[in-house]
Short mmCIF file of C-alpha atoms in Angstrom, two decimals:
data_model
loop_
_atom_site.label_atom_id
_atom_site.label_comp_id
_atom_site.label_asym_id
_atom_site.label_seq_id
_atom_site.Cartn_x
_atom_site.Cartn_y
_atom_site.Cartn_z
CA MET U 1 106.43 -116.36 -91.11
CA THR U 2 103.70 -118.40 -89.23
CA THR U 3 100.58 -120.13 -91.09
CA THR U 4 97.20 -120.15 -89.71
CA ASN U 5 97.73 -123.80 -89.14
CA GLY U 6 100.56 -122.95 -86.68
CA PHE U 7 103.29 -124.04 -89.40
CA SER U 8 105.90 -121.89 -90.70
CA ASP U 9 106.71 -121.61 -94.43
CA SER U 10 109.87 -124.09 -94.16
CA GLN U 11 107.46 -126.51 -91.78
CA GLU U 12 104.86 -126.69 -94.53
CA SER U 13 107.31 -127.71 -96.88
CA ASP U 14 108.23 -130.62 -94.86
CA ILE U 15 104.99 -131.76 -93.87
CA LEU U 16 104.75 -136.00 -93.96
CA GLY U 17 103.96 -137.90 -96.61
CA GLU U 18 101.04 -140.76 -96.00
CA GLU U 19 103.49 -143.83 -95.24
CA GLU U 20 105.49 -141.71 -92.68
CA TYR U 21 102.12 -140.52 -91.31
CA LYS U 22 101.05 -144.37 -90.80
CA VAL U 23 104.59 -145.16 -89.22
CA LEU U 24 104.02 -142.33 -86.87
CA VAL U 25 100.42 -143.05 -85.80
CA LYS U 26 101.56 -146.53 -85.12
CA ASP U 27 104.38 -145.17 -82.83
CA ILE U 28 102.71 -142.63 -80.99
CA GLY U 29 99.25 -144.19 -80.99
CA PHE U 30 96.96 -141.41 -81.33
CA VAL U 31 96.10 -138.98 -84.03
CA PRO U 32 96.01 -135.41 -83.39
CA SER U 33 92.84 -133.39 -84.18
CA PHE U 34 94.16 -130.84 -86.39
CA TRP U 35 96.05 -133.78 -88.94
CA ILE U 36 92.20 -135.27 -89.02
CA GLN U 37 90.70 -131.98 -89.96
CA SER U 38 93.41 -131.52 -92.82
CA ILE U 39 93.07 -134.84 -94.11
CA THR U 40 89.21 -134.55 -94.13
CA GLU U 41 89.31 -131.19 -95.85
CA ASP U 42 91.65 -132.69 -98.56
CA LYS U 43 89.36 -135.89 -98.97
CA MET U 44 86.80 -133.30 -99.34
CA GLU U 45 88.21 -130.99 -101.65
CA GLU U 46 89.49 -134.11 -103.91
CA LYS U 47 86.21 -135.44 -103.84
CA TYR U 48 84.78 -132.17 -104.99
CA ASP U 49 87.06 -131.89 -107.71
CA LEU U 50 86.30 -135.12 -108.89
CA THR U 51 82.39 -134.40 -109.03
CA GLN U 52 82.96 -131.18 -110.48
CA GLN U 53 84.95 -132.90 -113.49
CA TYR U 54 81.92 -135.41 -113.70
CA ILE U 55 79.30 -132.92 -114.08
CA GLU U 56 81.66 -130.97 -116.73
CA GLU U 57 82.21 -134.02 -118.68
CA GLU U 58 78.40 -135.06 -118.44
CA LYS U 59 77.15 -131.51 -119.28
CA PRO U 60 78.08 -131.40 -122.92
CA MET U 61 76.30 -135.23 -123.61
CA LYS U 62 73.09 -133.66 -122.02
CA ASP U 63 73.51 -130.71 -124.40
CA GLU U 64 73.90 -133.20 -127.25
CA GLU U 65 70.62 -134.52 -126.45
CA GLU U 66 68.67 -131.82 -126.05
CA GLU U 67 69.96 -130.45 -129.86
CA GLN U 68 69.04 -133.70 -131.22
CA GLU U 69 65.73 -133.36 -129.87
CA GLU U 70 65.14 -129.67 -130.77
CA GLN U 71 66.42 -131.04 -134.09
CA GLU U 72 63.86 -133.74 -134.48
CA GLU U 73 61.13 -131.41 -133.35
CA GLN U 74 62.16 -128.89 -136.37
CA GLU U 75 61.91 -131.96 -138.70
CA ASP U 76 58.60 -132.69 -137.57
CA GLU U 77 57.76 -129.03 -138.08
CA TYR U 78 59.10 -129.20 -141.49
CA PHE U 79 57.74 -132.09 -142.29
CA GLN U 80 53.85 -131.00 -141.13
CA GLU U 81 54.50 -128.01 -143.40
CA LEU U 82 55.25 -130.13 -146.45
CA ASP U 83 52.29 -132.12 -145.49
CA PRO U 84 49.52 -129.89 -144.92
CA ALA U 85 45.89 -130.84 -143.89
CA ILE U 86 44.70 -129.17 -146.90
CA PRO U 87 46.23 -131.11 -150.20
CA VAL U 88 47.43 -129.50 -153.21
CA LYS U 89 45.76 -130.18 -156.62
CA GLU U 90 48.54 -129.48 -158.73
CA GLU U 91 49.77 -132.66 -160.46
CA PHE U 92 53.27 -133.74 -160.69
CA PRO U 93 55.00 -137.02 -161.50
CA GLY U 94 57.95 -135.98 -159.14
CA HIS U 95 61.47 -138.17 -159.65
CA TYR U 96 59.55 -141.75 -159.52
CA ASN U 97 57.34 -140.86 -162.43
CA PHE U 98 54.11 -141.53 -160.36
CA GLN U 99 51.32 -142.45 -162.48
CA VAL U 100 47.51 -143.78 -161.65
CA SER U 101 45.48 -145.28 -164.17
CA LEU U 102 41.96 -147.13 -163.94
CA GLY U 103 41.38 -150.88 -163.77
CA ASN U 104 39.19 -153.00 -166.69
CA GLN U 105 36.31 -150.70 -166.96
CA ASP U 106 34.65 -153.15 -169.78
CA SER U 107 34.29 -155.55 -166.72
CA SER U 108 31.77 -153.49 -164.32
CA LYS U 109 28.55 -152.13 -164.70
CA HIS U 110 28.58 -149.84 -161.67
CA TRP U 111 30.95 -147.48 -163.01
CA THR U 112 32.20 -145.45 -166.09
CA TYR U 113 34.98 -143.24 -166.95
CA SER U 114 34.56 -140.14 -169.36
CA GLN U 115 37.43 -139.22 -171.60
CA ILE U 116 36.07 -136.00 -172.18
CA LEU U 117 35.75 -134.95 -168.48
CA LYS U 118 38.43 -137.26 -167.45
CA LYS U 119 36.12 -138.05 -164.65
CA VAL U 120 34.86 -141.40 -162.90
CA PHE U 121 31.22 -142.00 -162.54
CA ILE U 122 30.33 -144.55 -159.67
CA ASN U 123 27.79 -145.99 -157.64
CA MET U 124 27.89 -145.81 -153.90
CA GLU U 125 29.79 -149.12 -151.90
CA GLU U 126 30.88 -150.31 -155.28
CA THR U 127 34.60 -151.08 -155.93
CA LEU U 128 36.70 -148.73 -158.15
CA PRO U 129 40.28 -150.53 -159.10
CA LEU U 130 42.93 -148.19 -159.61
CA ARG U 131 46.40 -149.14 -160.76
CA PHE U 132 49.44 -147.33 -159.40
CA LYS U 133 53.08 -147.14 -160.69
CA TRP U 134 56.27 -145.85 -160.09
CA GLU U 135 59.82 -145.94 -161.44
CA PRO U 136 62.17 -147.62 -159.87
CA PRO U 137 59.79 -149.86 -157.99
CA GLU U 138 61.23 -149.63 -154.46
CA ASP U 139 59.52 -150.59 -151.42
CA GLY U 140 58.71 -148.40 -148.48
CA PHE U 141 56.65 -146.18 -150.15
CA LEU U 142 53.29 -144.85 -148.81
CA LEU U 143 49.99 -143.84 -150.60
CA ARG U 144 47.85 -141.06 -149.02
CA THR U 145 44.40 -140.63 -150.71
CA ALA U 146 42.10 -137.56 -149.95
CA MET U 147 38.66 -136.82 -151.18
CA VAL U 148 38.47 -132.93 -151.72
CA PHE U 149 36.06 -130.42 -153.42
CA SER U 150 37.31 -129.29 -156.51
CA LEU U 151 35.73 -126.12 -156.59
CA ASP U 152 38.67 -123.58 -154.75
CA GLN U 153 35.96 -121.63 -152.65
CA TYR U 154 35.17 -124.84 -150.77
CA ALA U 155 38.99 -126.46 -151.06
CA SER U 156 38.87 -125.49 -146.89
CA ASP U 157 35.63 -127.48 -146.13
CA PRO U 158 36.52 -131.06 -145.33
CA VAL U 159 34.59 -133.76 -147.04
CA LYS U 160 32.55 -136.22 -144.89
CA ARG U 161 29.52 -138.48 -144.95
CA CYS U 162 26.07 -137.05 -144.59
CA HIS U 163 23.93 -137.48 -141.35
CA ASN U 164 21.87 -140.22 -142.98
CA HIS U 165 25.07 -142.42 -144.06
CA MET U 166 26.71 -141.81 -140.62
CA ALA U 167 23.76 -143.04 -138.67
CA THR U 168 24.56 -145.74 -136.44
CA ASN U 169 21.87 -147.88 -137.59
CA ASN U 170 23.13 -147.64 -141.24
CA PRO U 171 23.99 -151.16 -142.39
CA SER U 172 27.46 -149.77 -143.91
CA ASN U 173 28.60 -149.06 -139.98
CA ARG U 174 28.04 -152.14 -138.47
CA ASP U 175 31.26 -153.30 -136.51
CA VAL U 176 32.88 -150.09 -138.20
CA ASP U 177 35.66 -148.09 -135.64
CA PRO U 178 33.49 -144.85 -135.09
CA ARG U 179 36.51 -142.88 -136.25
CA ILE U 180 36.35 -144.57 -139.76
CA ILE U 181 32.36 -144.15 -140.09
CA LYS U 182 32.91 -140.18 -141.19
CA HIS U 183 35.21 -141.31 -143.89
CA VAL U 184 33.82 -140.83 -147.63
CA VAL U 185 36.41 -143.01 -149.16
CA ARG U 186 37.42 -146.61 -147.97
CA CYS U 187 40.31 -148.75 -149.06
CA THR U 188 40.11 -152.14 -149.04
CA HIS U 189 43.88 -152.98 -148.25
CA HIS U 190 44.57 -154.55 -145.15
CA LEU U 191 47.23 -152.27 -144.45
CA THR U 192 45.38 -148.92 -144.57
CA VAL U 193 45.36 -146.23 -142.06
CA TYR U 194 42.56 -143.72 -141.49
CA GLU U 195 43.74 -140.50 -140.51
CA GLU U 196 42.26 -136.99 -139.50
CA ARG U 197 44.18 -133.45 -139.25
CA ASN U 198 42.13 -130.61 -138.82
CA GLU U 199 38.97 -132.34 -139.63
CA HIS U 200 40.42 -133.49 -143.09
CA LEU U 201 39.93 -136.66 -143.58
CA SER U 202 42.72 -139.13 -145.36
CA ILE U 203 43.74 -142.80 -145.71
CA VAL U 204 47.16 -144.06 -146.07
CA THR U 205 47.96 -147.37 -147.55
CA ARG U 206 51.42 -149.09 -147.55
CA LEU U 207 52.56 -149.66 -151.13
CA ASN U 208 54.90 -152.34 -151.87
CA ARG U 209 56.83 -153.34 -154.93
CA PRO U 210 54.70 -155.02 -158.13
CA GLN U 211 54.49 -158.36 -158.30
CA PRO U 212 56.94 -160.30 -160.42
CA GLY U 213 55.67 -159.74 -163.91
CA SER U 214 53.81 -156.92 -163.12
CA GLN U 215 54.53 -152.90 -163.64
CA TYR U 216 51.84 -151.69 -161.08
CA VAL U 217 50.17 -152.21 -157.93
CA PRO U 218 46.53 -152.59 -157.76
CA VAL U 219 44.61 -150.52 -155.06
CA CYS U 220 40.67 -150.77 -154.77
CA PHE U 221 38.61 -147.94 -153.20
CA LYS U 222 34.46 -147.91 -152.00
CA PHE U 223 32.74 -144.61 -151.48
CA LEU U 224 30.15 -144.47 -148.66
CA CYS U 225 28.34 -141.41 -149.71
CA LYS U 226 27.00 -139.62 -152.68
CA ASN U 227 27.69 -136.23 -154.09
CA SER U 228 23.91 -135.63 -153.54
CA CYS U 229 23.40 -135.85 -150.15
CA PRO U 230 22.17 -132.60 -148.89
CA SER U 231 24.12 -132.92 -145.58
CA GLY U 232 27.29 -134.01 -147.17
CA MET U 233 29.03 -133.44 -150.31
CA ASN U 234 25.72 -131.23 -151.12
CA ARG U 235 25.85 -131.71 -154.88
CA ARG U 236 29.33 -130.04 -155.04
CA PRO U 237 32.24 -131.46 -157.21
CA THR U 238 34.93 -133.77 -155.64
CA GLU U 239 38.02 -135.23 -157.18
CA LEU U 240 40.43 -137.71 -155.52
CA ILE U 241 43.96 -136.49 -154.59
CA PHE U 242 46.86 -139.12 -154.56
CA THR U 243 49.72 -138.49 -153.19
CA LEU U 244 53.21 -140.68 -153.08
CA GLU U 245 55.16 -140.11 -149.96
CA ASP U 246 58.19 -142.02 -147.92
CA ARG U 247 58.47 -142.97 -144.40
CA ASN U 248 59.08 -139.50 -143.38
CA ARG U 249 56.13 -138.21 -144.98
CA ARG U 250 57.67 -136.53 -147.70
CA ILE U 251 55.97 -135.76 -150.99
CA LEU U 252 57.39 -137.41 -153.89
CA GLY U 253 54.68 -137.23 -156.47
CA ARG U 254 51.14 -136.24 -156.56
CA ARG U 255 47.90 -137.54 -158.84
CA ARG U 256 44.37 -136.26 -158.96
CA LEU U 257 41.13 -137.93 -160.59
CA PRO U 258 37.50 -136.21 -160.34
CA VAL U 259 34.76 -138.74 -158.81
CA ARG U 260 31.05 -138.71 -158.89
CA VAL U 261 29.42 -140.94 -156.49
CA CYS U 262 25.89 -141.20 -157.57
CA SER U 263 22.80 -143.44 -158.53
CA CYS U 264 23.14 -143.53 -162.34
CA PRO U 265 26.66 -142.96 -163.57
CA LYS U 266 25.99 -143.59 -167.22
CA ARG U 267 22.97 -140.98 -167.10
CA ASP U 268 24.91 -138.35 -165.40
CA LYS U 269 27.91 -139.24 -167.31
CA LYS U 270 26.04 -137.99 -170.58
CA LYS U 271 24.32 -135.34 -168.83
CA GLU U 272 27.63 -133.26 -167.81
CA GLU U 273 29.21 -134.36 -171.31
CA ALA U 274 26.19 -132.79 -172.86
CA GLU U 275 26.68 -129.75 -170.99
CA ILE U 276 30.25 -129.27 -171.98
CA VAL U 277 29.25 -129.93 -175.71
CA ASP U 278 26.36 -127.49 -175.56
CA THR U 279 28.49 -124.65 -174.24
CA GLN U 280 31.27 -125.28 -176.63
CA PRO U 281 29.97 -125.57 -180.12
CA GLU U 282 27.82 -122.10 -180.14
CA ILE U 283 31.08 -120.48 -181.62
CA LYS U 284 31.61 -123.16 -183.85
CA LYS U 285 28.09 -122.85 -185.43
CA ARG U 286 28.57 -119.26 -185.57
CA LYS U 287 31.91 -119.81 -187.46
CA LEU U 288 30.20 -121.90 -189.89
CA CYS U 289 27.03 -119.77 -190.57
CA ILE U 290 29.59 -117.45 -192.33
CA PRO U 291 30.79 -119.52 -195.29
CA VAL U 292 27.50 -120.91 -195.50
CA ALA U 293 25.79 -117.80 -196.17
CA LYS U 294 28.94 -116.96 -198.57
CA LYS U 295 28.17 -120.22 -200.73
CA MET U 296 24.18 -119.27 -200.79
CA MET U 297 24.64 -115.94 -201.83
CA PRO U 298 22.76 -114.98 -204.90
CA SER U 299 24.64 -113.76 -208.15
CA CYS U 300 24.42 -109.99 -209.02
CA ASP U 301 21.78 -110.21 -211.56
CA THR U 302 21.60 -106.69 -213.13
CA HIS U 303 19.18 -107.49 -216.00
CA VAL U 304 15.85 -105.39 -215.62
CA PHE U 305 12.44 -106.63 -216.36
CA ASN U 306 9.39 -104.53 -217.27
CA VAL U 307 6.21 -106.40 -215.71
CA GLN U 308 2.79 -105.18 -216.55
CA LEU U 309 0.25 -106.75 -214.23
CA ASN U 310 -3.45 -106.65 -213.47
CA ILE U 311 -3.85 -107.22 -209.85
CA VAL U 312 -7.40 -107.52 -208.31
CA GLY U 313 -7.84 -105.65 -204.76
CA LYS U 314 -5.65 -103.09 -203.39
CA GLU U 315 -4.62 -104.87 -200.42
CA ASN U 316 -3.19 -107.72 -203.05
CA TYR U 317 -1.50 -104.76 -205.31
CA LEU U 318 0.25 -103.32 -202.31
CA ALA U 319 1.28 -106.93 -201.35
CA VAL U 320 3.10 -107.43 -204.45
CA LEU U 321 4.93 -104.04 -204.55
CA LYS U 322 6.15 -104.58 -201.15
CA TYR U 323 7.40 -108.08 -202.01
CA ALA U 324 9.28 -106.96 -204.92
CA TYR U 325 10.58 -103.78 -202.66
CA ASP U 326 11.72 -106.55 -199.97
CA ILE U 327 13.49 -108.32 -202.30
CA MET U 328 15.48 -106.07 -204.32
CA ALA U 329 16.28 -104.49 -200.95
CA GLY U 330 17.82 -107.58 -199.44
CA GLN U 331 20.03 -108.29 -202.65
CA ALA U 332 21.16 -104.79 -202.25
CA THR U 333 22.16 -105.46 -198.83
CA ARG U 334 23.65 -108.69 -199.37
CA THR U 335 25.83 -107.48 -202.15
CA GLY U 336 26.39 -104.03 -201.47
CA GLN U 337 25.30 -102.75 -204.65
CA PHE U 338 22.73 -100.10 -203.07
CA GLU U 339 23.30 -97.33 -205.81
CA PHE U 340 22.26 -99.55 -208.61
CA PHE U 341 19.18 -100.97 -206.71
CA LYS U 342 17.82 -97.47 -205.15
CA PRO U 343 16.20 -96.04 -208.49
CA TYR U 344 14.24 -99.23 -208.78
CA MET U 345 13.11 -99.08 -205.14
CA ASP U 346 12.32 -95.49 -205.02
CA ASP U 347 10.15 -96.09 -208.43
CA ILE U 348 8.14 -98.81 -206.74
CA LEU U 349 7.45 -96.17 -203.51
CA ARG U 350 6.38 -93.86 -206.13
CA LYS U 351 3.51 -96.29 -207.33
CA THR U 352 2.60 -97.27 -203.73
CA PRO U 353 -0.32 -95.11 -203.02
#
């Protein structure tokens, strides 16, 4: 049987090797054309096979890179869900027992703290010193501070400065990045980053471990707008939300601190505390009135006195009878002895013209 190349089956098995081929070419002085075609096809097939092998080896590597990118995207989406634009208000210390406390209040005349309201009252553009603590005091943590509205109906509204305080001619806006001007809260720490997500503002501060001999890290804040500004917070109560985060933006702890930025902190503090006190003691006063009335209740004196009086004037006479009737009626009501007082009260009615 003859193949398409002109060789029989027995001849195909006797094809020359490469060394024998070189010797034959040297002896005859030329190369048959069908040999060149055959060799070229073999080289192309060999090259193609190598290319295919390279592609097959490279393909899994590309798949791994794509899988890693997809995994990173999923992680980013996961962390975004954990860190929404609107912070949650529920407090929790977390694994690191995250705590926040106030600095020395006695040394400042521009802010005060209410123990009853658990709230800070402070002047605008004044410094509020706070102390942050976590255990163990490790490095690599971030402090996110966001100012939000306390009432749930305004939770989705971003807290921003009013139009007057955001004006370019305002002295507090000189040499300030335009992206920072709208923030009500400012941090004096030089490693603070100002962020905005879906119009909600927050600031992120890097936290280093406390200095030797100290158990907390001091961080100071300023407020560049008042709660009473009409085009800004518009008299709505506000509070600060502090979250302890790691470098992957995962929340490790959360604390809250109600704050009111005003012109007269002490006056507003007394006013709000009085409102709380005035609403609560009403129930207590009612409860106290009952035992006092029991103590002042007159004893049940059942001794009967016969009084004969000469009274000048009909009006005076009727007034005396009415007064006697009212006294006995009141005593009957307080003591519950209506049957005892009824005959004497009826006698007075009979004497009334």
